[in-house]
PDB file of C-alpha atoms and ligand atoms in Angstrom:
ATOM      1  CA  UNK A   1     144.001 157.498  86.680  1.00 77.00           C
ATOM      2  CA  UNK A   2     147.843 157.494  86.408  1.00 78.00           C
ATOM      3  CA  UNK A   3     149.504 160.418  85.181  1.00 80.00           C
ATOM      4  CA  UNK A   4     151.210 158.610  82.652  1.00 82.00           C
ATOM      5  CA  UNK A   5     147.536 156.965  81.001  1.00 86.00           C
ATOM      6  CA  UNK A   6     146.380 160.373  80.630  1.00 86.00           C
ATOM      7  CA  UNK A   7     149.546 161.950  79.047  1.00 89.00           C
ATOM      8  CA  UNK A   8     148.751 159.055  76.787  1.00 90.00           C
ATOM      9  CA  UNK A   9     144.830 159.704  76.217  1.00 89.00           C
ATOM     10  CA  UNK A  10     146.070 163.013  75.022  1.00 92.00           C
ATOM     11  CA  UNK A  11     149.099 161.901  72.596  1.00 90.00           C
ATOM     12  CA  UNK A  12     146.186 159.685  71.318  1.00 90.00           C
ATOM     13  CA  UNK A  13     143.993 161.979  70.708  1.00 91.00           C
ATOM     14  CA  UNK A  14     146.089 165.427  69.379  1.00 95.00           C
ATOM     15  CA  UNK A  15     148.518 165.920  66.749  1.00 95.00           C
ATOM     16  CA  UNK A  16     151.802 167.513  66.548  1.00 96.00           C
ATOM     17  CA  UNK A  17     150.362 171.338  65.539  1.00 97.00           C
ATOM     18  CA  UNK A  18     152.209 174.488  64.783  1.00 98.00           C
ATOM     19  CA  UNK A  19     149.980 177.453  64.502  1.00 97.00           C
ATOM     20  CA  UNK A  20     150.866 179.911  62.273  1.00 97.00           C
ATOM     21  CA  UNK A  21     151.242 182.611  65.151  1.00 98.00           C
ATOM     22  CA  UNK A  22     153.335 181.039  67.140  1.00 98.00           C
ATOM     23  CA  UNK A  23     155.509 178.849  65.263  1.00 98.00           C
ATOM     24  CA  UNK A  24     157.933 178.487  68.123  1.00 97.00           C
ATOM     25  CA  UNK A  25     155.754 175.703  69.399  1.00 98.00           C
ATOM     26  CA  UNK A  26     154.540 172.781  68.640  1.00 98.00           C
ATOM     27  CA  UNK A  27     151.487 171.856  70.758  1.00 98.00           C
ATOM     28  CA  UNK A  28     149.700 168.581  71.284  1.00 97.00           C
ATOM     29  CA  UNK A  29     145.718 169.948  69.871  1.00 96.00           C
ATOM     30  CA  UNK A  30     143.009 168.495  68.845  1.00 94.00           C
ATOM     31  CA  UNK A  31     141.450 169.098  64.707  1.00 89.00           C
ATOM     32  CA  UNK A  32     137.902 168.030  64.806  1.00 87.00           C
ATOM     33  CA  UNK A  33     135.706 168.454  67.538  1.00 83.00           C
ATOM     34  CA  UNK A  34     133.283 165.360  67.291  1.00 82.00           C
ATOM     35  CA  UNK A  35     135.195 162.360  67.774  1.00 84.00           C
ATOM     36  CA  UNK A  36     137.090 164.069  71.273  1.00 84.00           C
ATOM     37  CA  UNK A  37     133.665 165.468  72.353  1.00 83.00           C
ATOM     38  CA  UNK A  38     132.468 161.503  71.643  1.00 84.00           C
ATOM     39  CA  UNK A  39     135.406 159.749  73.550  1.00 83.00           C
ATOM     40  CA  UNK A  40     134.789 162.457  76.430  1.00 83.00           C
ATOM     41  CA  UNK A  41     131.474 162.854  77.311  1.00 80.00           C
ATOM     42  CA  UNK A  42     130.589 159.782  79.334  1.00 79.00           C
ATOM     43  CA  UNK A  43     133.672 160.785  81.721  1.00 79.00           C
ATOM     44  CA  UNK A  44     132.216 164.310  81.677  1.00 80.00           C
ATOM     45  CA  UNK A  45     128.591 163.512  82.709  1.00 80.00           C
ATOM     46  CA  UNK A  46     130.155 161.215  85.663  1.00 82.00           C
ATOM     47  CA  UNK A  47     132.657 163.853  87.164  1.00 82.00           C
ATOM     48  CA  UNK A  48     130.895 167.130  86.101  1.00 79.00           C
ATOM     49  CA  UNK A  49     134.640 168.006  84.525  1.00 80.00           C
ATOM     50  CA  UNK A  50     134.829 170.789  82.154  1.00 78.00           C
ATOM     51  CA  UNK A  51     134.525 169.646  78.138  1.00 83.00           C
ATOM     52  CA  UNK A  52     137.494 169.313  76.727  1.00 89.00           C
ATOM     53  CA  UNK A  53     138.599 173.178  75.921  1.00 91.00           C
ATOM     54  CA  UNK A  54     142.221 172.169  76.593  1.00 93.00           C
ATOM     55  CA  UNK A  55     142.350 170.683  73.268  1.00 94.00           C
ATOM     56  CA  UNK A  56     142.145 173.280  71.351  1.00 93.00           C
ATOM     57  CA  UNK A  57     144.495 176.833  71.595  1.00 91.00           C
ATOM     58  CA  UNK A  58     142.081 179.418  72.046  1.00 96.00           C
ATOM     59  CA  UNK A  59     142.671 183.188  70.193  1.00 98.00           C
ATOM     60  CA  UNK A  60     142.527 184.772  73.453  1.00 98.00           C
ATOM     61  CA  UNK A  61     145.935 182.315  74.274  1.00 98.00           C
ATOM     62  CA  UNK A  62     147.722 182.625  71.181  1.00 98.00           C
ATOM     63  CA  UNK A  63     147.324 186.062  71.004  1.00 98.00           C
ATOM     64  CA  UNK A  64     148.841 186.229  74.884  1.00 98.00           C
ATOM     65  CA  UNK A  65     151.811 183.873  74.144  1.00 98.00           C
ATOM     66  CA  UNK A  66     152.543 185.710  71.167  1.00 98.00           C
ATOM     67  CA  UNK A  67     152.509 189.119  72.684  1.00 98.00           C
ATOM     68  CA  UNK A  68     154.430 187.551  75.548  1.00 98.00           C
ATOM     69  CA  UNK A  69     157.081 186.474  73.305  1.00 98.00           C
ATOM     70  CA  UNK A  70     157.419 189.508  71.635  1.00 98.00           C
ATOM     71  CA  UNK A  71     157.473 191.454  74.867  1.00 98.00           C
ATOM     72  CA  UNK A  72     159.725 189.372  77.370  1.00 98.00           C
ATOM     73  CA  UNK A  73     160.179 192.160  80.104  1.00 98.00           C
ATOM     74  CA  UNK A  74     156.566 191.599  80.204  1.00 98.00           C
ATOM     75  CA  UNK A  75     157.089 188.260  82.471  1.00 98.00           C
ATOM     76  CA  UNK A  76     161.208 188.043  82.750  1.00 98.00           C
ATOM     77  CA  UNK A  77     162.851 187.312  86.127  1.00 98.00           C
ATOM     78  CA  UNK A  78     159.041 187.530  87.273  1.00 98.00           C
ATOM     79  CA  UNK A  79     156.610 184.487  89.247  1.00 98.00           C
ATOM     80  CA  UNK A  80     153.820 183.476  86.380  1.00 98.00           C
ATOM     81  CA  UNK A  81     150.261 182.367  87.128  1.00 98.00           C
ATOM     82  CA  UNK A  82     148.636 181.072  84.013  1.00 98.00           C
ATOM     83  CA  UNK A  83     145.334 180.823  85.229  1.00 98.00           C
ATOM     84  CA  UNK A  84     143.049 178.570  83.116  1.00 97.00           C
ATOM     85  CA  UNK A  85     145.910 177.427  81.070  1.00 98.00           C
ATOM     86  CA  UNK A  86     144.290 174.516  78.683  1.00 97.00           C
ATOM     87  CA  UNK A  87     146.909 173.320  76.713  1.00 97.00           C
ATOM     88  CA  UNK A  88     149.258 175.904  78.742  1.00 98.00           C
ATOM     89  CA  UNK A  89     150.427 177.644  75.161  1.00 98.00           C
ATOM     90  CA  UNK A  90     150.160 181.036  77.831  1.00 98.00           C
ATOM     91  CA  UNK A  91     152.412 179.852  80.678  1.00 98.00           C
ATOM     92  CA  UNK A  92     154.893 177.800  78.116  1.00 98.00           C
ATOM     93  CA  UNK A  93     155.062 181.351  76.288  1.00 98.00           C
ATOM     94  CA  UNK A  94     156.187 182.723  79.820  1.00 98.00           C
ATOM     95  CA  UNK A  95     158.692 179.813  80.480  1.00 98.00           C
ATOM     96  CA  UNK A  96     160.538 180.489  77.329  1.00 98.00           C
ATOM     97  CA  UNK A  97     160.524 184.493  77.543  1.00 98.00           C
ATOM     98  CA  UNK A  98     162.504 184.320  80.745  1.00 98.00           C
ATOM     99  CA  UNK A  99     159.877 183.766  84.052  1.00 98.00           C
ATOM    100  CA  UNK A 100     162.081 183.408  87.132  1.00 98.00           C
ATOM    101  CA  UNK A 101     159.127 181.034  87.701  1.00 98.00           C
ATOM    102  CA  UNK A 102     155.798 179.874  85.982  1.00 98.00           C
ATOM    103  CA  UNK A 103     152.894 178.267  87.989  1.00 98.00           C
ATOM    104  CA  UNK A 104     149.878 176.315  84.909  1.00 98.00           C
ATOM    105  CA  UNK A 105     147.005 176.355  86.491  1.00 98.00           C
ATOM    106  CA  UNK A 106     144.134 174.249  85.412  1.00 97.00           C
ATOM    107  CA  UNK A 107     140.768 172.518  87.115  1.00 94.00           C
ATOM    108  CA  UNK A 108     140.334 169.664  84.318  1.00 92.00           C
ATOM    109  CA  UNK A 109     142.769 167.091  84.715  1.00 92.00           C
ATOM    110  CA  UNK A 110     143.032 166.238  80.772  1.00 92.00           C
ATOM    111  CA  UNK A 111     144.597 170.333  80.865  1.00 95.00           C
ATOM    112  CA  UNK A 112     147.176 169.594  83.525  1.00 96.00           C
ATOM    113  CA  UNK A 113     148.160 166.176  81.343  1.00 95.00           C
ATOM    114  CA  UNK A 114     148.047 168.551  77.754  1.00 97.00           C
ATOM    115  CA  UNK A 115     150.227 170.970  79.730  1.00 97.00           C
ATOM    116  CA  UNK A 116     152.585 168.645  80.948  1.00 97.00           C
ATOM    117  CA  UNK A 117     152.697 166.585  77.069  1.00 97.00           C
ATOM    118  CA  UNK A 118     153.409 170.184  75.616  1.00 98.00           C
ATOM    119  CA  UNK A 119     155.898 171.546  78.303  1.00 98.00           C
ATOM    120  CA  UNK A 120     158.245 168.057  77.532  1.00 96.00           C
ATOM    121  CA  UNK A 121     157.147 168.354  73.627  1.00 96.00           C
ATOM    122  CA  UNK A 122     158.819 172.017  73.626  1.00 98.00           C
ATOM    123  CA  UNK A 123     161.548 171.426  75.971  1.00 98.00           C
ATOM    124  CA  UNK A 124     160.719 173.722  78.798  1.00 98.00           C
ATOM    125  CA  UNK A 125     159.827 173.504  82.697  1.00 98.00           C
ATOM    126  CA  UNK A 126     156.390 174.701  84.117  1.00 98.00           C
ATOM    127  CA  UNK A 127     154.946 174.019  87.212  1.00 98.00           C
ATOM    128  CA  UNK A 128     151.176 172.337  86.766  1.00 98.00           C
ATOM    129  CA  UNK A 129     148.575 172.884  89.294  1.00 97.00           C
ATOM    130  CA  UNK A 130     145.024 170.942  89.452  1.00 95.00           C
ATOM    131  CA  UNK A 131     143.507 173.312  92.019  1.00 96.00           C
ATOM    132  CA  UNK A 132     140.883 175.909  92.185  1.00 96.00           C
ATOM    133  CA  UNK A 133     143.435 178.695  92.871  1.00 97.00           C
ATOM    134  CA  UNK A 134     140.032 181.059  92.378  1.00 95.00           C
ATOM    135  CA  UNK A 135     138.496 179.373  95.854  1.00 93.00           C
ATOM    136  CA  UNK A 136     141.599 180.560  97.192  1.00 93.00           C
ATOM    137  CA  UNK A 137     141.972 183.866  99.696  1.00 86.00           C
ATOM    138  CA  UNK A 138     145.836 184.274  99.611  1.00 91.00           C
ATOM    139  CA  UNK A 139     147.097 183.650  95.847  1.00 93.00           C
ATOM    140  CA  UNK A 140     149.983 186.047  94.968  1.00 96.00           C
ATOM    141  CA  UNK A 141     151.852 185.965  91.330  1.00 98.00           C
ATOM    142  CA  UNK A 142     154.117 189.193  90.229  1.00 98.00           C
ATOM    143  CA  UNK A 143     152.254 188.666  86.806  1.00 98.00           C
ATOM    144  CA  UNK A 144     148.568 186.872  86.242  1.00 98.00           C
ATOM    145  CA  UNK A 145     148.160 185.904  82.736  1.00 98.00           C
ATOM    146  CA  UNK A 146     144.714 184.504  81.662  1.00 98.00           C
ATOM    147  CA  UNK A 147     143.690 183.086  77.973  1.00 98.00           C
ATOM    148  CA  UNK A 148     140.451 183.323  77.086  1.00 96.00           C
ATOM    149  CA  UNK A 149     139.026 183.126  80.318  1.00 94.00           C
ATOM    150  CA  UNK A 150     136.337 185.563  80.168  1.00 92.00           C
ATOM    151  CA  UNK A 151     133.464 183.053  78.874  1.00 88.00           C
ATOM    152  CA  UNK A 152     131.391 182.442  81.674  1.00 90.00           C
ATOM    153  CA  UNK A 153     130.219 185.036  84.386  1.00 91.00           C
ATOM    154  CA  UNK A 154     131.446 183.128  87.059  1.00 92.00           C
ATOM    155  CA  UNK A 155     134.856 182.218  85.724  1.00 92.00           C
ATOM    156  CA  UNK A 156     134.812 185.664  85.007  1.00 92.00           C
ATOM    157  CA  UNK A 157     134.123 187.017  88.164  1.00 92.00           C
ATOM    158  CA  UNK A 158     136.541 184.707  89.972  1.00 94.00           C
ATOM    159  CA  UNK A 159     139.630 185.486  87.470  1.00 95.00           C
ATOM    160  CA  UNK A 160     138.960 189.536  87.843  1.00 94.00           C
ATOM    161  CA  UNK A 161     138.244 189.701  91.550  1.00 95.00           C
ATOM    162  CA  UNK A 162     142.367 187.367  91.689  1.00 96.00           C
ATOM    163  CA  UNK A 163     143.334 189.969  88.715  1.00 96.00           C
ATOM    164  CA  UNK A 164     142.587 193.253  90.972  1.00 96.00           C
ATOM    165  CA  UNK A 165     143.723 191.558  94.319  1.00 96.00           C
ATOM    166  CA  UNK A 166     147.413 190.918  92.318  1.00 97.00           C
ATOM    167  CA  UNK A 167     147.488 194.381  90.702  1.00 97.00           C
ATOM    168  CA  UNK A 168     146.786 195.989  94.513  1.00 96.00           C
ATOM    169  CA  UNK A 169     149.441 194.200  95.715  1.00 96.00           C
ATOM    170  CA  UNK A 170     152.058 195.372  92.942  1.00 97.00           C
ATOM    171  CA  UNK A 171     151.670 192.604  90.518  1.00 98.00           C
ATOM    172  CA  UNK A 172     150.100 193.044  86.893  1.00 98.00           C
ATOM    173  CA  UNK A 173     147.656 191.228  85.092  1.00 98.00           C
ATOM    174  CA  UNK A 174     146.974 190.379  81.153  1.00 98.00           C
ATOM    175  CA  UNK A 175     144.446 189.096  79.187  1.00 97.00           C
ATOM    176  CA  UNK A 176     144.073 187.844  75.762  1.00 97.00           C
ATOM    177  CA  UNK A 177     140.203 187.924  74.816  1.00 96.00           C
ATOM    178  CA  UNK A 178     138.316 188.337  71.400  1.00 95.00           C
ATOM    179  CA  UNK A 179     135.339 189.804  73.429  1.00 92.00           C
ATOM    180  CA  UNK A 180     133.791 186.805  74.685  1.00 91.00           C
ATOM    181  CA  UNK A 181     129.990 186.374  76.191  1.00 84.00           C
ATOM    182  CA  UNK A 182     131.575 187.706  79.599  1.00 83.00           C
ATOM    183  CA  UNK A 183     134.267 190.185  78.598  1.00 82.00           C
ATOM    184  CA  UNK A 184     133.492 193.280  81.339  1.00 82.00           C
ATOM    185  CA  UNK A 185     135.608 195.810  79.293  1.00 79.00           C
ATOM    186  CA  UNK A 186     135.933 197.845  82.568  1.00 87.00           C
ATOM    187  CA  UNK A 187     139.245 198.765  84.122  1.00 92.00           C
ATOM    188  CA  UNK A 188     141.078 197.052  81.471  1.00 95.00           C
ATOM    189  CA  UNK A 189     143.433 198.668  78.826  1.00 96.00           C
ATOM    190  CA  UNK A 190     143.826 196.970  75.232  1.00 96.00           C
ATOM    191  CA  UNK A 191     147.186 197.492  74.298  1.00 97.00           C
ATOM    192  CA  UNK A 192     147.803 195.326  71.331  1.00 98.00           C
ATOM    193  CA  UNK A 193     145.161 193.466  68.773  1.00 98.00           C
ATOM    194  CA  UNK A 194     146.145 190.093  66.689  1.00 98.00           C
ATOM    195  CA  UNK A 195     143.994 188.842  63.944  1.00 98.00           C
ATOM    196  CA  UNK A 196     144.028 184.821  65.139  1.00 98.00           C
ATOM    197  CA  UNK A 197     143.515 182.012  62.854  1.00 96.00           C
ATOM    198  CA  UNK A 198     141.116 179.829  64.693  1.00 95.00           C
ATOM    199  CA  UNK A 199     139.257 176.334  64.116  1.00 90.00           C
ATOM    200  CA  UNK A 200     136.328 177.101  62.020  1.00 91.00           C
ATOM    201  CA  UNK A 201     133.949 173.901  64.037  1.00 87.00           C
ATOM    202  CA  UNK A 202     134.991 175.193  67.510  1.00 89.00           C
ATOM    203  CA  UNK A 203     134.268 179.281  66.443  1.00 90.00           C
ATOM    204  CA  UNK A 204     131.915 179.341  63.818  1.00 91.00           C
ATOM    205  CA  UNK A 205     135.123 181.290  61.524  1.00 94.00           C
ATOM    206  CA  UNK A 206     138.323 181.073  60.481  1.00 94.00           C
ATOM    207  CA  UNK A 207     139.764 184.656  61.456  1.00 96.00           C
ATOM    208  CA  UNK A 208     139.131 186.036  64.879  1.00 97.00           C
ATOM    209  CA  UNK A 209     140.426 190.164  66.017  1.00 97.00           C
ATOM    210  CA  UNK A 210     141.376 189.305  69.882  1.00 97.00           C
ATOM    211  CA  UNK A 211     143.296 191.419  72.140  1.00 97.00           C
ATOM    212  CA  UNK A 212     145.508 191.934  74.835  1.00 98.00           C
ATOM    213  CA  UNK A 213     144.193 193.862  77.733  1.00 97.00           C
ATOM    214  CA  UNK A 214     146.082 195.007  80.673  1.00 97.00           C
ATOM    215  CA  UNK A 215     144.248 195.492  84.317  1.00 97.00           C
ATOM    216  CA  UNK A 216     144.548 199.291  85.335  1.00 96.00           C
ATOM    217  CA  UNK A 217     142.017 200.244  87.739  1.00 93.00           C
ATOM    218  CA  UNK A 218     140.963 197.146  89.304  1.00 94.00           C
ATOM    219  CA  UNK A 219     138.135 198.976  91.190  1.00 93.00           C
ATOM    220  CA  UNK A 220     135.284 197.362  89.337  1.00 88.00           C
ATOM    221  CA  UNK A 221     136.289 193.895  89.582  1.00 90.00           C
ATOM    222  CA  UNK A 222     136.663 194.604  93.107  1.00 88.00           C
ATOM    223  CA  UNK A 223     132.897 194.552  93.324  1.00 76.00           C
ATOM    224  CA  UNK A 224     131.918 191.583  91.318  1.00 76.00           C
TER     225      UNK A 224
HETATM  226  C1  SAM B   1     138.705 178.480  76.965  1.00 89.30           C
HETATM  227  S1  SAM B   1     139.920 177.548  77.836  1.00 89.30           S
HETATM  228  C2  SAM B   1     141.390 178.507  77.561  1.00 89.30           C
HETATM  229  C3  SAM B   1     142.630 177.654  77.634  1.00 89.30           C
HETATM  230  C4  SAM B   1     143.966 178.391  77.328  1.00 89.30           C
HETATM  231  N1  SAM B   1     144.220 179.441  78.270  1.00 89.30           N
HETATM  232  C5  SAM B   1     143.973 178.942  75.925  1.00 89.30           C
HETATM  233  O1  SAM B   1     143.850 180.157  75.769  1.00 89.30           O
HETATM  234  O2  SAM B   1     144.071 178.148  74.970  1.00 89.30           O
HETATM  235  C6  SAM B   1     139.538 177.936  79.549  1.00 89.30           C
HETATM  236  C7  SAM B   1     140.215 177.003  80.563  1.00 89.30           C
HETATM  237  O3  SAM B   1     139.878 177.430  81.880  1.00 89.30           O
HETATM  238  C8  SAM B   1     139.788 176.284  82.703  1.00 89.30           C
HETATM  239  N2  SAM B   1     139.091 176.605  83.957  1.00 89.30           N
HETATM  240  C9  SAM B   1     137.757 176.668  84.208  1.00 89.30           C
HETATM  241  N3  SAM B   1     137.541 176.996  85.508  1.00 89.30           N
HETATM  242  C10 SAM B   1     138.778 177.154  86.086  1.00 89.30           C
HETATM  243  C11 SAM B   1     139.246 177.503  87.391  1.00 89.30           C
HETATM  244  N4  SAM B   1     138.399 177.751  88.405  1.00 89.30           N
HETATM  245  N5  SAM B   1     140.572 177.558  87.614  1.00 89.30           N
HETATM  246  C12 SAM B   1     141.457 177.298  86.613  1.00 89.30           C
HETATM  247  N6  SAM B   1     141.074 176.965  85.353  1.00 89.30           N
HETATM  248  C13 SAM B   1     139.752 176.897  85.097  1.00 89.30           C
HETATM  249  C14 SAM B   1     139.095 175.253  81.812  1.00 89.30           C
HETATM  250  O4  SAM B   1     139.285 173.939  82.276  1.00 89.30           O
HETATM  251  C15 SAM B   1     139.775 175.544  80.477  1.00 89.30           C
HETATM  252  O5  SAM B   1     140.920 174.722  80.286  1.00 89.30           O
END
């Protein structure tokens, strides 16, 4: 499919949304759940693509881009991975803080498009890749950055064992997480906590604590 019919797919089925976190952007998102997971799913069960979590901003993101913005030296003058970036609220976070350079990663075409829609919605320049950086042996980023992508064991697995491989090399890595299913707290440092207003049909509640966690000792993920 063209790039341009996607961008539109998502325009046509987002609005215009400013959370009240990060009011610096506004980022093409989805409100209700049903009628995307509806206009999705036959697409899904043909390709095996992921569902459509790029339409929504996740707490583990927001509270990333925020922290990010508030902390530029964090990712200034720097190359930024995003790595599972969604609607890429983490990487356009490290565009406008100052990145010398920020790669948006994302397997699901529909997150490359949202990325793309929200970089030209917000007036900044990202680079957006479509692939598997994670089946990758040689992937090297001053700073990894990952939103909520500690939900799965695999996914998990595959973003800490690129997390510890960066910080051995010199880099850093950052996470924004609210705990999720596959959170392995080990080696990891929380160094800030935002309460994050999220979508009550997606989470199940309106208020979620998520924090930022910094890779220290990458020794454990090492082994996964
Ligand atoms: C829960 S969403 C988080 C999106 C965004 N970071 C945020 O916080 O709003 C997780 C994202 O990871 C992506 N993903 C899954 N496997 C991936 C992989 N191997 N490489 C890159 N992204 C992947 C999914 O497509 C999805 O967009």
């Amino acid at each position: 499919m063209p790039e341009s019919d996607r961008d539109r797919q998502i325009e046509g089925w987002t609005r215009p949304t400013v959370h009240p976190l990060l009011p610096e952007f506004s980022l093409a998102l989805a409100h209700r759940l049903d009628p995307l997971w509806n206009a999705t799913a036959a697409e899904l069960e043909n390709t095996g693509l992921e569902p459509p979590w790029w339409a929504f901003a996740w707490p583990g993101g927001l509270a990333l881009a925020r922290h990010i913005l508030d902390h530029p030296d964090l990712v200034k003058g720097h190359r930024v991975l995003d790595l599972g970036c969604g609607s890429g609220v983490v990487g356009l976070a490290a565009a406008r803080a100052g990145a010398a350079h920020v790669l948006c990663s994302d397997v699901d075409p529909y997150a490359t498009a949202a990325t793309r829609v929200n970089a030209t919605r917000n007036g900044l320049k990202v680079d957006i890749s479509q692939q598997d950086l994670l089946a990758e042996s040689d992937v090297f980023f001053d700073v990894l950055l990952a939103g909520d992508a500690l939900y799965e064991p695999a996914m998990a697995r595959g973003v800490g064992r690129l997390a510890a491989a960066i910080t051995r090399r010199g880099g850093t890595a950052w996470f924004g997480d609210p705990r999720r299913a596959a959170f392995p707290a080990r080696g990891l440092t929380a160094v800030a906590t935002y309460d994050v207003s999220v979508n009550r049909e997606v989470e199940a509640t309106e208020q979620m604590s998520t924090t930022i966690w910094r890779l220290d000792d990458p020794t454990f993920w090492e082994g996964t």
